[in-house]
Amino acid sequence: MNRREFSSTMVMLGAGVHAATAQGASSDKSAAYYQEPARKLPVKQCDVVVAGGGTAGVVTALASARQGAKTVLIEKKGYPGGTVTEGGTALHSFYNLWKAFPNAKKRQVVKGIAQEIIDRLAKVGATTGHAEMTKGFNYDSMCTAIDTEMYKLVTFEMLVESGVHVCVGTMLVDAIRDGSRIKGVIAESRSGREAIFAGSFVDCTAIGDLAARAGAEYTEPNDYSVANSIGVANVSVEKYHEFLKSSGALKEYSEGMRSGKPGKIVRLHANGRKLPAEFRAAAGKIGMSVVITTVHDDYFMFIKLNCRIPGKPTDRDAVTRTELELRKRQAKAIQVLRKFVPGCEKAFIARTSPTLCIRRGRRIVCDYDITHEDVIGGRHFADDIMVYGFHDSAPRYQIANGGTYGIPYKALRAAKIDNLLVAGMMITSDHRAHMSTRNTVCCMGQGQAAGTAAALCAAKKCAMRDLPYTELRKALETGGVYFES
Ligand SMILES: Cc1cc2nc3c(=O)[nH]c(=O)nc-3n(C[C@H](O)[C@H](O)[C@H](O)COP(=O)(O)OP(=O)(O)OC[C@H]3O[C@@H](n4cnc5c(N)ncnc54)[C@H](O)[C@@H]3O)c2cc1C
């Protein structure tokens, strides 16, 4: 059973939100309406608006500002970072799956700004570095994990240093269309409601708020469980390792930098089938995943609690019920760890995600939709903006010969809107292909291309579709992007 299968078994055992909580709480169906009066809003002008300062958005805004574009980043939370700081375990993946393919060359296939962030984190002891997997390397060849709190600070500082106007605590609430172009967005913060006009726009909201408000075509596949993750402190990584080894359940293992020292355990993954039955049953009831990564002693950085949402991630009331359910599951997870895992007797929750972590919200229709065959066949395109070599369903699905496939520029261009790009989990309709393109490092790579292209288009006052690929490619190569297929 691989990690995915184990987590989906856990989700099935967890059986989603309890039926009783799902009743009678859908949106208010009353027919009453209130007509909002028109309002005169202050207008801010810039070159590029990036909506959403998460995994892709941070890199998008950095890339845009570094091209000299006056860039505004709109982020609803109080910090940048997004799901990379809240949902996952390791950043998948800067490398190809070379360890699973004896003839494949070891290659770092994502570099550029994404690697720069890791370098900055390394300087403050906030990453494991690229730690080679010594067990379970048919899943990934490297484990790159981060200190989630330092990631927020380091990326915030990088954005400010690059001259991005970072607007945290600011919600994108609407878009203003002008024919086939977007003229501006409407944002709300405690400073008020404002219109922000720009030449180019990039939607990095994960859920597709900007694209949807601008009238882009989209679907809502609702094909994943949602999750919330907790950071658990006062635990022994070494004892958890011993426990997994003695149960015959150790499946993945890697050593890297931890609390400033090299050669320490930084990733452990259990084979669910081999876990003691009682532990497995208790974890299964709450959709608890038992993959851990860490950059600190005595700390499990991510314990995920998966759950089926009784609705869609865009349904407020369904989200509210799931947020409550997941918080209950988090509390139960601590009880499970304390009871079954040696070294966790005094464990406690040190971090929770501020909001539900989704694996997919809206899927925005773009000029090209990357297929499963493109991914596993290692297809490259004449307009590649990056290459990528990881699949979250490995070893079941993996990229041919441990190589790479390309993400084409056309896969980031929202269909039928001239000046909108999307980056992150919003691209790719096929669930199997999305299991590759949605991963953090792929989202970051897409961000570098989207930010660069948005800035170039704003400067040339041209539509995203009219940007000559050679110009984009040159700028990306100058920005350190790797292209070898
Ligand atoms: C539980 C879970 C586990 C995962 N595990 C892994 C893993 O181990 N490794 C891996 O590589 N990937 C993993 N992934 C996938 C990966 O983390 C995500 O797909 C990726 O981080 C998504 O990046 P993004 O930029 O699209 O979205 P996000 O990083 O979520 O960024 C979206 C940002 O937009 C902001 N925003 C949203 N709406 C608005 C609005 N209207 N106005 C202003 N701001 C807004 C949000 O606050 C957020 O900061 C996991 C995902 C989940 C949910």
XYZ file of C-alpha atoms and ligand atoms in Angstrom:
538
model
C 0.000 0.000 0.000
C 1.561 3.341 -0.987
C 1.202 6.645 0.852
C -1.781 7.686 -1.284
C -3.543 4.370 -0.826
C -2.913 4.515 2.890
C -4.318 8.011 3.153
C -7.350 7.212 1.069
C -7.980 4.144 3.233
C -7.772 6.427 6.234
C -10.215 8.833 4.609
C -12.634 6.035 3.854
C -12.384 4.764 7.392
C -12.779 8.351 8.569
C -16.007 8.405 6.534
C -16.209 12.183 6.160
C -18.146 14.570 8.331
C -20.754 12.883 10.492
C -24.114 12.832 8.740
C -25.867 14.641 11.598
C -23.651 17.678 11.212
C -24.325 17.835 7.496
C -28.070 18.368 7.827
C -29.999 21.565 7.392
C -27.014 23.836 7.083
C -26.820 24.630 3.401
C -26.906 28.257 2.256
C -29.897 30.402 3.185
C -32.542 29.716 0.563
C -34.771 32.698 1.476
C -35.711 34.864 -1.491
C -34.996 38.172 0.218
C -32.407 40.415 -1.405
C -30.797 43.715 -0.595
C -29.721 45.996 -3.432
C -26.268 47.351 -2.614
C -25.930 51.030 -3.462
C -23.188 51.883 -5.975
C -20.032 53.224 -4.366
C -17.200 55.429 -5.591
C -13.929 53.622 -4.878
C -10.385 54.940 -4.715
C -8.290 53.589 -7.610
C -4.756 52.314 -7.331
C -2.800 51.796 -10.553
C -0.026 49.257 -11.090
C 1.405 46.985 -13.792
C 0.656 43.537 -12.382
C -1.854 42.321 -9.806
C -1.167 38.945 -8.234
C -4.145 37.568 -6.328
C -3.158 35.133 -3.559
C 0.232 35.145 -1.852
C 0.590 31.400 -1.407
C 2.887 28.771 -2.858
C 2.640 30.016 -6.448
C 1.715 33.628 -5.641
C 4.887 34.458 -3.711
C 7.069 33.337 -6.605
C 4.782 35.013 -9.159
C 5.024 38.369 -7.396
C 8.802 38.063 -6.956
C 9.272 37.211 -10.636
C 7.039 40.076 -11.728
C 8.737 42.688 -9.558
C 12.172 41.521 -10.667
C 11.179 42.259 -14.256
C 10.651 45.843 -13.133
C 6.852 45.689 -12.987
C 5.008 47.654 -10.326
C 3.458 44.656 -8.614
C 0.648 44.423 -6.064
C 0.159 41.165 -4.157
C -3.234 40.649 -2.527
C -3.317 38.064 0.279
C -6.220 37.465 2.618
C -4.169 36.053 5.500
C -1.646 38.009 7.539
C 1.383 36.479 5.844
C 2.512 34.950 2.571
C 3.162 31.233 2.171
C -0.172 29.523 1.596
C -0.602 25.769 1.565
C 3.114 25.021 1.414
C 3.209 26.213 5.036
C -0.031 24.520 6.045
C -0.876 21.330 4.220
C 1.900 19.080 3.121
C 4.937 17.267 4.342
C 7.871 17.739 1.986
C 8.167 20.039 -1.005
C 7.741 17.698 -3.976
C 10.054 17.829 -5.805
C 13.059 19.760 -6.939
C 14.508 16.592 -8.492
C 13.585 13.891 -10.957
C 12.857 10.404 -9.602
C 16.374 9.297 -10.363
C 16.731 6.847 -7.471
C 13.894 4.668 -8.738
C 15.417 4.431 -12.218
C 18.979 3.047 -12.221
C 19.705 4.544 -15.665
C 18.349 8.002 -14.880
C 20.768 10.828 -14.204
C 20.291 12.696 -10.915
C 19.029 16.151 -11.882
C 17.680 19.145 -10.048
C 14.920 20.086 -12.469
C 13.389 23.046 -10.648
C 15.761 25.876 -9.780
C 15.307 29.645 -10.119
C 13.336 31.507 -7.450
C 12.064 28.295 -5.817
C 15.647 27.253 -5.058
C 16.498 30.775 -3.933
C 13.807 30.507 -1.252
C 15.329 27.230 -0.039
C 18.783 28.871 0.030
C 17.437 31.734 2.136
C 15.751 29.267 4.493
C 18.993 27.277 4.789
C 20.818 30.405 5.974
C 18.496 30.601 8.991
C 18.407 26.851 9.691
C 14.834 26.554 8.441
C 15.039 23.632 6.020
C 16.255 20.057 5.909
C 17.932 20.935 2.594
C 17.477 18.417 -0.215
C 17.747 15.262 1.889
C 18.199 12.072 -0.113
C 15.646 9.329 0.538
C 17.390 6.139 1.592
C 14.164 4.125 1.904
C 10.960 4.499 -0.095
C 12.712 6.221 -2.973
C 10.301 4.829 -5.529
C 8.005 7.559 -4.183
C 10.443 10.494 -4.223
C 14.207 10.725 -4.434
C 14.536 13.681 -2.084
C 12.849 15.096 0.968
C 12.946 18.893 1.091
C 11.120 20.117 4.180
C 10.768 23.603 5.609
C 10.189 25.381 8.881
C 6.691 26.639 8.106
C 6.851 29.725 10.320
C 10.232 30.847 9.015
C 8.974 30.332 5.458
C 6.321 32.983 6.084
C 8.917 35.465 7.373
C 11.607 34.746 4.796
C 9.243 35.033 1.820
C 7.648 38.164 3.290
C 11.112 39.743 3.492
C 12.003 38.668 -0.026
C 8.809 40.217 -1.392
C 9.432 43.514 0.350
C 13.096 43.550 -0.749
C 11.954 43.054 -4.353
C 9.661 46.053 -4.155
C 6.354 44.159 -4.242
C 3.502 46.080 -2.634
C 2.365 43.328 -0.284
C -1.241 43.745 0.864
C -1.959 41.174 3.577
C -5.275 41.012 5.370
C -6.770 41.939 2.004
C -9.440 39.964 0.232
C -9.963 40.018 -3.507
C -13.727 40.320 -3.839
C -14.444 41.188 -7.453
C -13.044 41.836 -10.913
C -13.841 44.542 -13.432
C -14.065 43.365 -17.038
C -13.603 45.518 -20.099
C -14.451 43.364 -23.116
C -12.011 40.462 -23.308
C -9.669 42.099 -20.796
C -9.696 42.568 -17.058
C -9.439 46.224 -16.170
C -9.064 45.884 -12.442
C -9.900 44.036 -9.265
C -11.764 45.094 -6.170
C -10.109 44.394 -2.872
C -11.273 44.872 0.699
C -9.219 45.350 3.804
C -9.577 47.303 7.014
C -8.286 50.281 5.029
C -11.464 50.052 2.991
C -12.699 48.893 -0.362
C -10.585 49.862 -3.377
C -10.181 49.242 -7.082
C -6.742 48.192 -8.322
C -6.171 48.662 -12.062
C -3.341 46.928 -13.909
C -2.188 45.735 -17.303
C -1.777 42.074 -16.302
C -3.391 39.817 -13.716
C -2.366 36.479 -12.242
C -4.759 34.331 -10.228
C -2.849 32.404 -7.558
C -5.732 32.072 -5.095
C -5.798 28.249 -5.358
C -9.565 28.374 -5.431
C -9.744 30.582 -8.539
C -11.479 33.603 -7.048
C -10.073 36.162 -9.484
C -10.718 34.058 -12.583
C -14.252 33.214 -11.454
C -15.074 36.841 -10.634
C -13.703 37.865 -14.024
C -16.047 35.454 -15.768
C -13.485 32.813 -16.765
C -14.783 29.343 -17.550
C -14.201 26.838 -14.775
C -15.266 23.524 -13.343
C -15.392 22.339 -9.746
C -14.213 18.735 -9.818
C -14.449 18.252 -6.010
C -12.313 15.143 -6.416
C -10.205 15.178 -3.267
C -10.629 15.014 0.451
C -9.811 18.249 2.230
C -7.493 18.295 5.213
C -6.123 20.217 8.060
C -2.654 19.597 9.344
C -1.189 20.088 12.771
C 2.360 20.516 13.974
C 2.873 18.304 17.022
C 5.516 19.124 19.628
C 7.078 17.335 22.595
C 7.546 14.080 20.694
C 10.556 11.909 19.973
C 11.351 11.454 16.282
C 13.847 8.720 17.196
C 11.310 6.745 19.241
C 8.742 7.005 16.441
C 11.384 5.623 14.103
C 12.106 2.741 16.479
C 8.378 2.050 16.804
C 7.934 1.861 13.018
C 11.015 -0.320 12.628
C 9.990 -2.740 15.359
C 6.468 -3.017 13.877
C 8.004 -3.746 10.469
C 6.092 -0.675 9.248
C 8.912 1.662 8.190
C 8.364 2.570 4.567
C 10.195 5.830 3.872
C 13.249 7.272 5.548
C 15.620 10.131 4.975
C 18.204 12.039 6.940
C 19.061 15.726 6.606
C 19.478 18.950 8.589
C 17.492 19.055 11.827
C 17.910 21.605 14.604
C 21.114 22.742 12.926
C 22.706 19.288 12.723
C 23.185 17.145 9.592
C 22.492 13.401 9.421
C 19.288 13.503 11.468
C 15.991 11.758 10.656
C 13.811 14.215 8.743
C 11.208 12.012 7.065
C 9.390 8.879 8.217
C 6.496 7.185 6.525
C 4.649 4.167 7.807
C 3.313 1.274 5.817
C -0.292 1.446 7.068
C -0.948 -2.280 6.685
C 1.852 -3.161 9.050
C 0.941 -0.789 11.829
C -0.483 -2.341 14.990
C -4.202 -2.958 14.330
C -5.504 -0.808 17.189
C -3.412 2.195 16.141
C -4.406 1.771 12.532
C -8.095 1.595 13.406
C -7.961 4.661 15.662
C -6.068 6.699 13.066
C -8.390 5.506 10.299
C -11.485 6.804 12.108
C -10.146 10.349 11.932
C -8.488 10.201 8.500
C -5.089 10.622 10.125
C -2.005 10.271 7.962
C 1.216 9.074 9.509
C 3.841 10.558 7.197
C 6.016 12.986 9.085
C 8.755 15.398 8.169
C 10.553 17.715 10.522
C 13.309 20.295 10.700
C 13.332 20.409 14.503
C 14.078 17.943 17.288
C 11.042 16.754 19.244
C 8.615 17.971 16.559
C 6.384 16.350 13.922
C 5.826 19.147 11.465
C 2.739 17.828 9.724
C 0.117 15.353 10.889
C -2.700 15.457 8.360
C -6.346 14.863 9.145
C -8.255 14.149 5.962
C -11.991 14.511 5.574
C -14.649 14.481 2.866
C -16.375 17.842 2.727
C -20.215 17.625 2.657
C -20.417 19.987 -0.317
C -17.740 21.905 -2.211
C -14.777 23.945 -1.003
C -16.620 27.021 -2.382
C -19.672 26.394 -0.144
C -19.214 28.470 3.019
C -21.520 26.429 5.211
C -20.022 23.123 4.110
C -16.587 24.570 4.850
C -17.725 25.750 8.292
C -18.969 22.287 9.240
C -15.758 20.719 7.990
C -13.552 23.209 9.866
C -15.291 22.175 13.107
C -15.064 18.487 12.281
C -11.370 18.771 11.504
C -10.642 20.594 14.746
C -12.331 17.726 16.609
C -10.199 15.280 14.672
C -7.047 17.217 15.547
C -7.819 16.886 19.252
C -8.454 13.158 18.788
C -5.191 12.787 16.845
C -3.240 13.943 19.868
C -5.002 11.316 21.989
C -4.137 8.640 19.407
C -0.469 9.641 19.332
C -0.255 9.767 23.125
C -1.823 6.344 23.468
C -0.093 4.376 20.728
C 3.216 5.971 19.833
C 6.159 5.715 22.215
C 7.761 9.117 22.834
C 4.460 10.944 22.242
C 3.002 10.567 25.755
C 3.136 14.326 26.345
C 2.564 15.491 22.783
C 0.599 18.673 22.146
C -0.564 20.721 19.179
C 1.956 23.458 18.404
C 0.494 24.671 15.100
C -2.792 24.418 13.222
C -3.733 25.661 9.769
C -5.747 28.876 9.966
C -8.134 27.561 7.323
C -9.098 24.332 5.671
C -6.426 23.062 3.292
C -7.872 22.106 -0.056
C -6.226 20.001 -2.721
C -8.423 21.486 -5.437
C -10.996 24.275 -5.702
C -12.025 25.620 -9.081
C -10.208 24.311 -12.151
C -9.850 27.203 -14.552
C -10.206 26.411 -18.244
C -6.981 27.423 -19.976
C -5.720 27.430 -23.560
C -4.270 23.961 -22.957
C -5.167 21.232 -20.465
C -2.223 19.006 -19.508
C -3.224 15.341 -19.836
C -2.250 12.243 -17.889
C -0.510 10.956 -21.015
C 1.501 14.192 -21.310
C 2.716 13.730 -17.756
C 3.590 10.061 -17.649
C 4.817 10.084 -21.248
C 7.295 12.855 -20.449
C 5.927 15.138 -23.163
C 7.589 18.468 -23.856
C 6.105 21.416 -25.706
C 7.446 24.153 -27.966
C 6.362 26.688 -25.302
C 7.602 24.946 -22.126
C 7.995 27.338 -19.204
C 9.491 24.733 -16.848
C 10.074 21.004 -16.576
C 8.941 18.764 -13.726
C 9.712 15.214 -12.647
C 7.465 14.199 -9.723
C 4.141 12.383 -9.507
C 2.288 12.055 -6.215
C 0.945 8.619 -7.177
C 4.367 7.045 -7.749
C 5.159 4.224 -8.125
C 1.736 3.600 -9.710
C 2.130 6.559 -12.058
C 5.520 8.045 -12.760
C 7.194 10.042 -15.461
C 8.769 7.828 -18.120
C 12.302 6.689 -17.297
C 12.595 8.980 -14.301
C 12.652 11.963 -16.667
C 10.593 15.122 -16.903
C 7.610 16.567 -18.728
C 7.050 20.189 -19.668
C 4.464 22.690 -18.484
C 3.550 24.758 -21.548
C 2.855 28.489 -21.341
C -0.579 27.906 -22.888
C -1.553 25.814 -19.830
C -1.340 28.984 -17.675
C -3.374 31.261 -19.968
C -7.010 31.553 -18.924
C -9.145 30.845 -21.985
C -10.909 33.782 -23.622
C -9.446 36.447 -21.334
C -6.561 38.427 -22.817
C -4.641 39.447 -19.738
C -5.154 36.712 -17.149
C -2.778 33.908 -16.206
C -3.387 31.305 -13.526
C -0.752 29.420 -11.541
C -0.881 26.697 -8.910
C -3.449 24.025 -8.157
C -6.033 25.562 -10.512
C -4.647 24.090 -13.729
C -5.128 20.547 -15.125
C -8.525 18.847 -15.156
C -7.482 15.162 -15.158
C -7.135 14.015 -11.556
C -4.155 11.805 -12.392
C -2.268 14.627 -14.127
C -3.270 17.027 -11.363
C -1.637 14.636 -8.881
C 1.592 15.895 -10.440
C 0.981 19.544 -11.383
C -0.577 20.495 -8.022
C 2.587 19.774 -6.009
C 4.339 22.667 -4.331
C 7.514 22.860 -6.377
C 5.540 22.667 -9.633
C 3.302 25.504 -8.392
C 6.401 27.566 -7.569
C 7.875 26.965 -11.015
C 4.598 27.959 -12.646
C 4.679 31.108 -10.508
C 8.051 32.177 -11.858
C 6.773 31.842 -15.426
C 3.441 33.517 -14.739
C 5.012 36.493 -12.948
C 7.641 36.931 -15.633
C 5.112 36.728 -18.470
C 2.657 39.056 -16.718
C 5.365 41.693 -16.283
C 6.585 41.392 -19.875
C 3.023 41.718 -21.186
C 2.287 44.715 -18.987
C 5.425 46.437 -20.282
C 4.564 45.671 -23.911
C 0.856 46.369 -23.340
C 0.105 43.111 -25.107
C -2.243 40.203 -24.509
C -0.791 37.129 -22.795
C -1.390 35.222 -26.041
C 0.697 37.724 -28.032
C 3.850 37.503 -25.944
C 6.607 36.036 -28.137
C 7.739 32.781 -26.507
C 11.393 33.513 -27.280
C 11.238 36.598 -25.040
C 9.631 34.703 -22.192
C 12.092 31.832 -22.515
C 15.081 34.194 -22.486
C 13.807 35.933 -19.347
C 13.179 32.605 -17.616
C 16.625 31.296 -18.481
C 18.125 34.522 -17.134
C 16.078 33.887 -13.990
C 17.749 30.496 -13.520
C 14.916 28.246 -14.764
C 16.060 24.767 -15.839
C 14.825 23.480 -19.198
C 16.690 20.284 -20.068
C 14.126 17.641 -21.002
C -3.426 18.485 2.944
C -2.499 18.726 1.814
C -1.306 18.053 1.762
C -0.406 18.275 0.724
N 0.806 17.644 0.735
C 1.759 18.023 -0.151
C 3.102 17.568 -0.003
O 3.430 16.822 0.917
N 4.014 17.998 -0.915
C 3.685 18.830 -1.952
O 4.572 19.184 -2.733
N 2.422 19.268 -2.099
C 1.465 18.901 -1.212
N 0.187 19.368 -1.329
C -0.173 20.178 -2.505
C 0.330 21.593 -2.416
O 0.608 21.962 -1.089
C -0.676 22.564 -3.010
O -1.269 22.071 -4.180
C 0.026 23.876 -3.350
O 0.691 24.370 -2.202
C -0.985 24.862 -3.871
O -0.366 26.086 -4.123
P -1.217 27.297 -4.646
O -0.281 28.426 -4.840
O -2.072 26.855 -5.775
O -2.236 27.638 -3.452
P -1.949 28.168 -1.986
O -0.569 27.901 -1.551
O -3.055 27.632 -1.155
O -2.108 29.736 -2.136
C -3.341 30.388 -2.307
C -3.265 31.704 -1.562
O -4.322 32.556 -1.974
C -4.900 33.186 -0.840
N -6.267 33.532 -1.231
C -7.252 32.688 -1.587
N -8.352 33.365 -1.946
C -8.052 34.680 -1.814
C -8.778 35.878 -2.046
N -10.032 35.870 -2.524
N -8.168 37.054 -1.799
C -6.894 37.095 -1.332
N -6.154 35.971 -1.093
C -6.734 34.793 -1.353
C -4.778 32.134 0.249
O -4.855 32.698 1.535
C -3.409 31.520 -0.051
O -2.360 32.180 0.602
C -0.741 19.172 -0.299
C -1.953 19.865 -0.267
C -2.826 19.640 0.783
C -4.105 20.401 0.827
